[in-house]
Coordinates of C-alpha atoms and ligand atoms in Angstrom, one line a residue:
M10 CA -11.6 8.1 17.0
R11 CA -10.2 5.5 14.6
E12 CA -7.4 4.7 17.1
E13 CA -9.8 4.5 20.0
L14 CA -12.1 2.2 18.0
L15 CA -9.2 -0.1 17.0
A16 CA -7.9 -0.2 20.6
F17 CA -11.4 -1.1 21.8
V18 CA -11.7 -3.9 19.3
S19 CA -8.2 -5.2 20.1
Q20 CA -9.0 -5.2 23.8
R21 CA -12.0 -7.3 23.2
G22 CA -9.9 -9.9 21.3
T23 CA -11.8 -9.5 18.0
L24 CA -11.3 -7.9 14.6
L25 CA -13.3 -5.4 12.6
E26 CA -13.9 -5.7 8.9
P27 CA -12.7 -2.5 7.1
A28 CA -16.3 -1.7 6.0
A29 CA -17.5 -2.0 9.6
I30 CA -14.8 0.4 10.7
E31 CA -15.9 3.0 8.2
Y32 CA -19.5 2.5 9.1
L33 CA -18.9 2.9 12.8
L34 CA -16.8 6.0 12.3
S35 CA -19.7 7.6 10.4
Q36 CA -21.9 7.1 13.5
S37 CA -22.1 9.7 16.3
D38 CA -21.3 6.9 18.9
P39 CA -19.0 4.5 17.1
L40 CA -18.3 2.3 20.2
G41 CA -22.0 1.8 21.1
P42 CA -23.2 -0.5 18.4
L43 CA -20.0 -2.6 18.7
D44 CA -20.4 -2.9 22.4
R45 CA -24.0 -3.9 22.1
F46 CA -23.2 -6.5 19.4
L47 CA -20.4 -8.0 21.4
A48 CA -22.6 -8.1 24.5
A49 CA -25.2 -10.1 22.6
C50 CA -22.6 -12.7 21.3
P51 CA -22.4 -16.0 23.2
E52 CA -18.7 -16.0 22.3
V53 CA -16.3 -13.4 20.9
P54 CA -16.4 -13.7 17.1
F55 CA -13.1 -13.7 15.1
V56 CA -14.4 -10.9 13.0
V57 CA -17.2 -8.4 13.4
T58 CA -18.8 -7.7 10.0
L59 CA -20.5 -4.6 8.6
Q60 CA -23.9 -6.4 8.9
D61 CA -23.3 -7.1 12.6
V62 CA -22.7 -3.5 13.5
V63 CA -25.5 -2.1 11.2
K64 CA -28.0 -4.4 12.9
A65 CA -26.7 -3.5 16.4
A66 CA -26.9 0.2 15.5
D67 CA -30.5 -0.1 14.3
I68 CA -31.5 -1.9 17.6
G69 CA -29.7 0.9 19.5
R70 CA -31.6 3.6 17.7
S71 CA -35.0 2.1 18.2
V72 CA -34.2 1.7 21.9
A73 CA -33.1 5.3 22.1
V74 CA -36.4 6.4 20.3
R75 CA -38.5 4.6 22.8
T76 CA -36.7 5.7 26.0
R77 CA -35.8 9.3 25.2
A78 CA -38.4 10.2 22.6
E79 CA -35.7 11.7 20.4
P80 CA -36.4 12.2 16.7
L81 CA -35.5 9.2 14.7
A82 CA -32.0 9.4 13.3
P83 CA -31.6 9.2 9.6
P84 CA -31.2 5.7 8.2
P85 CA -27.6 4.4 8.4
R86 CA -25.6 5.7 5.5
P87 CA -23.6 2.9 3.8
A88 CA -19.9 3.5 4.5
P89 CA -17.9 4.2 1.3
A90 CA -15.7 1.2 1.9
A91 CA -18.9 -0.9 2.2
A92 CA -20.0 0.2 -1.2
L93 CA -16.8 -1.1 -2.7
L94 CA -16.9 -4.3 -0.7
A95 CA -20.7 -4.8 -1.2
P96 CA -20.6 -7.9 -3.3
V97 CA -18.3 -9.5 -0.8
L98 CA -20.6 -9.2 2.2
P99 CA -23.0 -12.1 1.9
V100 CA -25.7 -12.5 4.6
A101 CA -24.2 -13.4 8.0
A102 CA -20.8 -13.5 6.4
S103 CA -18.4 -14.6 9.0
F104 CA -14.7 -14.7 8.2
R105 CA -14.3 -17.8 10.3
R106 CA -17.0 -19.9 8.6
Q107 CA -16.1 -19.2 5.0
G108 CA -12.6 -20.5 4.9
E109 CA -11.6 -23.7 3.1
P110 CA -8.9 -25.9 4.5
A111 CA -5.8 -24.8 2.6
A112 CA -4.5 -28.4 2.0
Q113 CA -7.4 -28.9 -0.5
E114 CA -6.0 -26.3 -2.8
E115 CA -2.8 -26.6 -4.9
P116 CA -0.7 -23.4 -4.7
D117 CA -0.9 -21.3 -7.9
I118 CA 1.8 -18.6 -7.8
R119 CA 2.8 -16.7 -11.0
I120 CA 5.2 -13.8 -11.2
L121 CA 3.7 -11.4 -13.7
R122 CA 6.2 -8.6 -13.5
D123 CA 9.6 -8.4 -11.8
I124 CA 13.0 -6.9 -12.6
T125 CA 14.9 -10.0 -11.5
G126 CA 17.4 -11.1 -14.2
R127 CA 16.3 -8.3 -16.5
S128 CA 18.3 -5.3 -15.2
T129 CA 20.1 -3.5 -18.1
C130 CA 21.2 -0.2 -16.7
E131 CA 24.7 1.0 -15.8
G132 CA 23.7 4.4 -14.5
T133 CA 25.0 6.4 -17.4
L134 CA 23.5 9.8 -18.3
E135 CA 21.9 8.1 -21.4
D136 CA 20.3 5.6 -19.1
F137 CA 18.7 8.3 -17.1
T138 CA 17.4 10.1 -20.2
R139 CA 15.9 6.8 -21.5
Y140 CA 14.4 6.0 -18.1
F141 CA 12.6 9.3 -17.7
R142 CA 11.5 9.2 -21.4
N143 CA 10.0 5.8 -20.7
R144 CA 8.2 7.0 -17.6
F145 CA 6.8 10.0 -19.5
Q146 CA 5.6 8.0 -22.4
T147 CA 4.1 5.2 -20.4
V148 CA 2.1 7.4 -18.0
S149 CA 1.2 9.7 -20.9
R150 CA -0.4 6.8 -22.6
M151 CA -2.5 6.1 -19.5
L152 CA -3.6 9.8 -19.5
R153 CA -4.4 9.7 -23.2
G154 CA -6.7 6.8 -22.4
R155 CA -8.9 9.3 -20.5
H156 CA -11.4 11.1 -22.7
E157 CA -10.1 14.6 -21.7
F158 CA -6.6 13.9 -23.0
G159 CA -7.2 11.7 -26.0
G160 CA -6.3 14.7 -28.2
A161 CA -3.6 16.2 -25.9
Q162 CA -1.2 18.6 -27.6
D163 CA 2.6 18.7 -27.3
I164 CA 3.8 21.4 -25.0
S165 CA 5.5 23.3 -27.8
R166 CA 2.2 23.6 -29.6
A167 CA 0.2 24.4 -26.5
R168 CA 2.5 27.3 -25.7
R169 CA 1.6 29.0 -29.0
S170 CA -2.1 28.5 -28.5
T171 CA -4.5 31.2 -27.4
R172 CA -7.5 29.0 -26.8
E173 CA -8.1 26.2 -24.3
V174 CA -5.2 23.8 -24.2
R175 CA -4.8 20.2 -23.0
F176 CA -1.3 18.7 -22.6
I177 CA 0.7 16.2 -20.6
G178 CA 3.9 16.9 -18.8
M179 CA 6.4 15.8 -16.1
V180 CA 6.6 18.0 -13.1
S181 CA 10.1 19.6 -13.0
D182 CA 9.5 22.3 -10.4
I183 CA 6.8 23.3 -7.9
R184 CA 6.8 26.7 -6.2
A185 CA 4.3 28.8 -4.2
T186 CA 3.6 32.4 -5.2
K187 CA 3.3 35.0 -2.6
N188 CA -0.5 35.0 -2.9
G189 CA -0.7 31.3 -2.0
H190 CA -1.1 30.0 -5.6
R191 CA 1.2 27.4 -7.0
I192 CA 3.2 27.3 -10.2
L193 CA 4.1 23.9 -11.7
E194 CA 6.8 23.7 -14.3
L195 CA 6.0 20.9 -16.7
E196 CA 8.1 19.3 -19.4
D197 CA 7.6 16.9 -22.3
E198 CA 9.9 15.9 -25.1
T199 CA 9.3 19.1 -27.0
D200 CA 9.3 22.0 -24.5
R201 CA 8.6 23.2 -21.0
I202 CA 5.7 25.4 -19.7
S203 CA 4.6 27.1 -16.5
V204 CA 1.2 26.3 -15.1
L205 CA -0.5 28.4 -12.5
V206 CA -2.8 26.5 -10.1
L207 CA -4.9 29.1 -8.4
S208 CA -5.6 28.7 -4.7
D209 CA -9.4 28.6 -5.3
S210 CA -9.3 26.2 -8.3
A211 CA -10.5 22.6 -8.4
S212 CA -7.0 21.3 -8.1
A213 CA -5.9 23.5 -5.2
S214 CA -6.3 20.8 -2.6
E215 CA -4.1 18.3 -4.5
T216 CA -0.5 18.1 -3.6
F217 CA 1.8 17.5 -6.5
V218 CA 5.3 16.0 -6.3
M219 CA 8.4 16.3 -8.4
D220 CA 8.7 14.0 -11.4
E221 CA 5.1 12.8 -11.5
V222 CA 3.3 12.9 -14.9
V223 CA 0.1 14.9 -15.0
G224 CA -2.4 16.2 -17.6
V225 CA -3.4 19.9 -17.7
V226 CA -6.6 21.6 -19.0
G227 CA -6.2 25.3 -19.1
K228 CA -5.8 28.6 -21.0
V229 CA -2.6 30.3 -22.0
N230 CA -2.4 34.0 -21.0
D231 CA -0.6 36.7 -22.9
R232 CA 2.6 36.1 -20.9
G233 CA 2.8 32.4 -21.9
L234 CA 1.6 31.2 -18.5
V235 CA -1.1 28.5 -18.4
I236 CA -4.0 29.2 -16.0
A237 CA -5.0 25.7 -15.0
E238 CA -8.7 24.7 -15.0
S239 CA -7.7 21.3 -13.8
V240 CA -4.6 19.2 -13.3
V241 CA -5.4 15.5 -13.7
R242 CA -3.7 12.3 -12.5
P243 CA -3.8 9.1 -14.5
D244 CA -5.5 7.4 -11.5
V245 CA -7.2 4.1 -11.4
P246 CA -10.2 4.0 -13.7
G247 CA -13.6 4.0 -12.0
T248 CA -14.7 1.9 -9.1
K249 CA -15.0 -1.8 -9.5
P250 CA -15.9 -4.4 -7.0
F251 CA -13.1 -6.7 -5.8
R252 CA -12.4 -9.2 -8.5
G253 CA -12.3 -12.3 -6.4
I254 CA -12.0 -16.0 -7.1
R255 CA -14.3 -19.0 -6.4
E256 CA -12.3 -20.6 -3.6
H257 CA -12.2 -19.1 -0.2
V258 CA -8.5 -19.4 0.2
R259 CA -6.8 -16.8 2.3
A260 CA -3.5 -14.9 2.0
A261 CA -1.7 -13.3 4.9
F262 CA 0.8 -10.4 4.7
L263 CA 3.8 -9.6 6.7
S264 CA 7.0 -7.7 6.3
D265 CA 9.9 -6.0 8.3
I266 CA 10.8 -9.1 10.3
H267 CA 14.3 -7.6 10.8
V268 CA 15.8 -11.0 11.9
G269 CA 19.2 -10.3 13.5
S270 CA 18.2 -7.1 15.1
N271 CA 18.2 -7.1 18.9
T272 CA 14.7 -5.6 18.7
F273 CA 13.3 -8.5 16.7
L274 CA 10.2 -9.8 18.6
A275 CA 11.0 -13.5 18.9
E276 CA 8.2 -14.2 21.3
K277 CA 5.6 -12.6 19.0
W278 CA 6.9 -14.6 16.1
A279 CA 6.7 -17.8 18.1
K280 CA 3.0 -17.0 18.8
L281 CA 2.4 -16.4 15.0
T282 CA 4.1 -19.8 14.2
A283 CA 2.0 -21.6 16.8
W284 CA -1.2 -20.0 15.5
M285 CA -0.4 -20.7 11.9
S286 CA 0.2 -24.4 12.7
S287 CA -2.9 -24.6 14.9
D288 CA -6.3 -26.1 14.2
D289 CA -7.9 -22.7 14.0
E290 CA -10.1 -22.5 10.9
V291 CA -8.7 -19.3 9.7
A292 CA -5.1 -20.5 10.1
R293 CA -6.0 -23.7 8.2
S294 CA -7.4 -21.7 5.4
L295 CA -4.2 -19.7 4.8
R296 CA -2.7 -20.7 1.5
Y297 CA -0.3 -17.8 0.8
L298 CA 2.0 -15.6 2.8
V299 CA 3.4 -12.5 1.1
V300 CA 6.5 -11.2 2.8
S301 CA 7.2 -7.6 1.7
G302 CA 10.8 -6.9 2.5
D303 CA 13.2 -6.1 5.3
V304 CA 13.2 -9.8 6.1
V305 CA 16.5 -9.4 8.0
D306 CA 18.1 -6.4 9.6
G307 CA 21.2 -6.6 7.4
I308 CA 24.6 -5.2 8.1
G309 CA 25.8 -1.6 7.7
V310 CA 22.4 -0.3 6.7
F311 CA 22.6 2.7 9.0
P312 CA 25.4 4.2 11.1
R313 CA 26.5 2.1 14.2
Q314 CA 24.0 -0.6 13.3
D315 CA 26.4 -3.2 14.9
E316 CA 25.3 -1.9 18.4
E317 CA 21.8 -3.0 17.6
L318 CA 22.5 -6.4 16.2
A319 CA 22.0 -9.8 17.9
I320 CA 23.3 -11.6 14.8
D321 CA 26.1 -9.7 13.1
D322 CA 26.6 -11.9 10.0
I323 CA 24.4 -11.5 7.1
Y324 CA 24.3 -15.2 6.1
A325 CA 23.6 -16.1 9.7
Q326 CA 20.7 -13.7 9.7
Y327 CA 19.2 -15.4 6.6
E328 CA 19.9 -18.8 8.0
A329 CA 18.0 -17.9 11.1
L330 CA 15.1 -16.6 9.0
A331 CA 15.2 -19.8 6.8
K332 CA 14.7 -21.9 10.0
M333 CA 11.8 -19.7 11.1
M334 CA 10.2 -20.0 7.6
A335 CA 10.7 -23.8 7.7
A336 CA 8.8 -24.0 10.9
L337 CA 5.7 -22.5 9.2
P338 CA 3.1 -25.1 8.1
D339 CA 3.6 -26.7 4.7
H340 CA 0.2 -25.6 3.4
V341 CA 1.4 -22.0 3.3
S342 CA 3.3 -21.0 0.2
V343 CA 5.5 -17.9 0.6
V344 CA 6.3 -15.1 -1.8
M345 CA 9.3 -13.0 -0.5
I346 CA 10.6 -9.7 -1.9
P347 CA 13.5 -7.7 -0.5
G348 CA 13.5 -4.3 1.2
N349 CA 16.0 -1.6 2.0
H350 CA 17.6 -3.8 4.8
D351 CA 18.1 -6.8 2.6
A352 CA 21.2 -8.1 0.8
V353 CA 20.5 -6.8 -2.7
R354 CA 21.3 -3.5 -4.4
P355 CA 19.5 -0.7 -2.6
A356 CA 18.3 1.0 -5.8
E357 CA 14.8 0.2 -6.9
P358 CA 13.6 -1.9 -8.6
Q359 CA 15.5 -4.4 -6.5
P360 CA 16.0 -7.9 -7.8
A361 CA 15.1 -11.0 -5.8
L362 CA 17.5 -12.2 -3.0
P363 CA 20.6 -13.7 -4.6
V364 CA 20.6 -17.4 -5.3
P365 CA 23.2 -18.4 -2.6
I366 CA 20.8 -16.9 -0.1
Q367 CA 17.7 -18.5 -1.7
K368 CA 19.4 -21.9 -1.3
L369 CA 19.2 -21.6 2.4
F370 CA 15.4 -21.8 2.3
D371 CA 12.9 -24.6 1.7
S372 CA 11.4 -25.0 -1.7
N373 CA 8.0 -23.6 -0.9
I374 CA 9.3 -20.0 -1.1
T375 CA 9.1 -18.0 -4.3
F376 CA 11.6 -15.2 -4.4
A377 CA 10.7 -12.1 -6.4
G378 CA 12.0 -8.5 -6.8
N379 CA 10.8 -5.3 -5.2
P380 CA 8.4 -4.4 -6.6
S381 CA 6.7 -7.4 -8.1
L382 CA 3.3 -8.1 -9.6
V383 CA 2.3 -11.6 -8.6
S384 CA -0.8 -13.7 -9.3
L385 CA -2.0 -15.7 -6.3
H386 CA -4.7 -18.1 -7.4
G387 CA -5.5 -15.6 -10.1
V388 CA -5.7 -12.6 -7.8
K389 CA -3.2 -9.9 -8.8
V390 CA -1.0 -8.7 -5.9
L391 CA 1.3 -5.8 -6.3
A392 CA 4.0 -6.1 -3.6
Y393 CA 6.3 -3.2 -2.9
H394 CA 8.4 -2.7 0.2
G395 CA 7.5 1.0 0.4
R396 CA 10.7 3.0 0.8
S397 CA 9.2 5.8 -1.2
M398 CA 6.8 6.5 1.6
D399 CA 9.8 8.3 3.3
D400 CA 9.8 10.7 0.4
F401 CA 6.0 11.1 0.5
V402 CA 6.1 11.8 4.2
S403 CA 8.8 14.4 3.9
T404 CA 7.2 16.1 0.8
I405 CA 3.4 16.1 1.2
P406 CA 2.0 18.1 4.1
G407 CA -0.3 15.9 6.3
M408 CA 1.3 12.6 5.4
N409 CA 2.9 10.6 8.2
Y410 CA 4.2 7.2 9.0
H411 CA 1.0 6.3 10.8
R412 CA -1.1 6.7 7.6
P413 CA 0.7 4.6 5.0
L414 CA -2.6 4.0 3.2
D415 CA -2.8 7.7 2.3
A416 CA 0.6 7.4 0.6
M417 CA -0.6 4.2 -1.2
R418 CA -3.7 6.0 -2.5
E419 CA -1.4 8.8 -3.9
M420 CA 0.7 6.1 -5.6
L421 CA -2.3 4.7 -7.3
K422 CA -3.5 8.1 -8.4
M423 CA -0.1 8.9 -9.8
R424 CA 0.2 5.3 -11.1
H425 CA 3.7 5.3 -9.7
L426 CA 5.3 3.7 -6.7
A427 CA 8.2 6.1 -6.3
P428 CA 7.7 9.2 -8.4
I429 CA 10.1 11.5 -6.6
Y430 CA 13.7 11.2 -7.9
G431 CA 16.7 12.3 -5.8
G432 CA 15.1 11.9 -2.4
K433 CA 15.6 9.0 0.1
T434 CA 14.5 6.3 -2.4
P435 CA 17.4 5.4 -4.7
I436 CA 16.1 4.6 -8.2
A437 CA 18.0 2.6 -10.9
P438 CA 17.5 4.0 -14.4
E439 CA 16.3 0.8 -16.0
A440 CA 15.2 0.9 -19.7
E441 CA 11.6 0.5 -18.6
D442 CA 10.2 2.1 -15.5
H443 CA 9.3 -0.8 -13.3
L444 CA 8.0 1.5 -10.7
I445 CA 5.0 2.5 -12.8
I446 CA 1.8 0.8 -11.8
D447 CA 0.9 -0.4 -15.2
D448 CA -1.5 -3.2 -14.5
V449 CA -4.0 -2.2 -11.8
P450 CA -3.7 -4.9 -9.1
D451 CA -6.5 -6.5 -7.1
I452 CA -4.4 -6.1 -3.9
F453 CA -1.6 -3.6 -3.3
V454 CA 0.6 -4.3 -0.4
T455 CA 3.5 -2.3 1.2
G456 CA 5.5 -2.6 4.4
H457 CA 8.4 -0.4 5.5
V458 CA 6.7 2.0 7.8
H459 CA 6.2 -0.6 10.6
S460 CA 2.5 0.3 10.9
V461 CA -0.5 -1.6 9.7
G462 CA -3.8 -1.0 7.9
V463 CA -6.3 -2.2 5.3
D464 CA -8.7 -0.2 3.2
T465 CA -9.9 0.0 -0.4
Y466 CA -9.3 2.6 -3.1
R467 CA -11.4 2.3 -6.3
G468 CA -11.7 -1.4 -5.9
V469 CA -8.1 -2.0 -5.1
L470 CA -7.6 -3.6 -1.7
L471 CA -4.8 -1.7 0.1
V472 CA -2.8 -3.6 2.7
N473 CA 0.1 -2.3 4.8
S474 CA 1.7 -5.1 6.6
S475 CA 3.1 -4.7 10.1
T476 CA 6.5 -5.5 11.5
W477 CA 8.0 -8.0 13.9
Q478 CA 10.5 -5.5 15.3
A479 CA 9.9 -3.4 18.4
Q480 CA 10.6 0.3 18.4
T481 CA 14.2 1.0 17.5
P482 CA 16.4 3.7 19.1
Y483 CA 16.2 5.7 15.8
Q484 CA 12.4 5.4 15.7
K485 CA 12.2 6.5 19.4
M486 CA 14.3 9.6 18.5
R487 CA 12.0 10.4 15.6
N488 CA 8.9 9.6 17.6
I489 CA 7.8 6.8 15.3
E490 CA 5.6 4.4 17.2
P491 CA 5.4 1.1 15.4
L492 CA 2.4 -1.3 15.5
P493 CA 4.2 -4.6 15.5
A494 CA 2.9 -8.2 15.4
R495 CA -0.3 -7.6 13.4
L496 CA -1.2 -9.9 10.6
P497 CA -3.5 -8.7 7.8
I498 CA -5.4 -11.7 6.3
V499 CA -7.4 -11.4 3.1
D500 CA -10.0 -13.8 1.7
L501 CA -9.1 -14.1 -1.9
A502 CA -12.7 -14.9 -2.8
T503 CA -14.2 -11.8 -1.4
G504 CA -11.5 -9.3 -0.6
V505 CA -12.8 -9.2 3.0
A506 CA -9.8 -8.4 5.2
A507 CA -9.1 -8.8 8.9
I508 CA -6.1 -7.9 11.0
K509 CA -5.0 -10.4 13.7
E510 CA -2.9 -9.2 16.5
F511 CA -0.3 -11.4 18.3
Ligands
D5M604 O1 12.3 1.8 8.3 C1 11.5 1.7 9.4 C2 10.8 3.0 9.7 O2 11.7 3.9 10.2 C3 10.1 3.7 8.5 O3 9.0 4.3 9.0 C4 11.1 4.7 8.1 C5 11.8 5.0 9.4 N1 13.2 5.3 9.1 C6 14.2 4.5 9.3 N2 15.4 5.0 8.9 C7 15.1 6.2 8.4 C8 15.9 7.3 7.9 N3 17.2 7.2 7.8 N4 15.2 8.4 7.6 C9 13.9 8.5 7.7 N5 13.1 7.5 8.2 C10 13.7 6.4 8.6 P1 13.4 0.6 8.0 O4 13.4 0.5 6.5 O5 12.9 -0.6 8.7 O6 14.7 1.1 8.6
FE605 FE1 11.7 -2.2 8.0
ZN606 ZN1 12.3 -0.7 5.2

């Protein structure tokens, strides 16, 4: 139904606030209220808000009661996303009316965390030991901050206990038993232990992945096996409203431009450029543009890539991109991070694009690493290209390339961008694990999967930015249907997001 609803909205040339989407999906007839609301509008609004559809649904219900004498439906249940976004939905909030002309605001970009210039590893065995120790210690500290694990024991002590035990470990093996239970092998710096997660226990529905750090509450049986009562993720503490700023400046998000590929969508990009430079109120309120990797298609990234290239020189690809960026209006300041197609080392964390490439661009671009934590006007944005989603999709049942927000929620629960080591995501063993989500961001953005979406998780706004590349032969073979040329736009004052299609 979600797809049907979004297709309907896109057909009508408008946008739906995420909270409105959730609300409509909780209704028996999601399209009805929307249709009624649009029919009553003198002109198609830029964004349809939660309030708009709630009102339309109420009107619809009272009409139904009068004409069909049906029992009155229960009052509309506030959508979960609405609860999170509640403080950001003022009366008659219209995305269009709230924007401030961007030119009035000086840009304020600060890079809070980024590997660029700080890489120390050479990839030795000691580097790996140090890297995983740092991961374990950092995530353990987060778990110890939760009341259940304040007094967590070392695994070596927990093994000898006969009472309830609480400990923290890194997952080193996961296997299923023949009765449908699971056994997790957990390690800390002192020992390793086996944990049985029964198929009818509270944690049965959770999927665990290799190398993530979890806390366990359970009892050791006489064979030294822990029967888990619960297996706990560090997670994002509690639910908080979006921590916005005073000014209604807006940020837009894009990624996966793949300049140089013969499937790069030049016409769609031209439309984006024209719109951004137009007099449109939303366009004029854009102050920031976050570009989350795969900015060019690169050279030699996959076998026989040369057959799919329109520009087969890496510098020429970045030069073409630099021209495209220069054509964007001056009031938009850009933050750009690399992805797996860009001209930096493939291992994550990736540093910013090299200086000779940066020099091709205008000065209003800030280059940062992948991942980076960046403050835009005081709003903390965690930008990560999203390569690890390949590993989430291949490991976690039910995950797929069309649901990147599910993988992003898992990352926040695990407080790690790429927990799985040894999969498709190459990881450089830095002294500090830069892939840990240490500081909880206000906005978490990824690209890579060439899909699009916005949602919230525990007060963090999740954004997956779309692509400007049509379906590639590889994606066709794998049945991956991209959603190109969609631009998520976020009001930094309220966290209200919209997706504009080109
Ligand atoms: O990845 C774009 C999309 O295509 C993303 O959903 C992953 C998928 N993709 C691309 N190459 C592969 C391989 N080799 N294995 C699995 N999935 C893949 P991009 O980073 O733009 O190439
Ligand atoms: Fe890509
Ligand atoms: Zn990618």
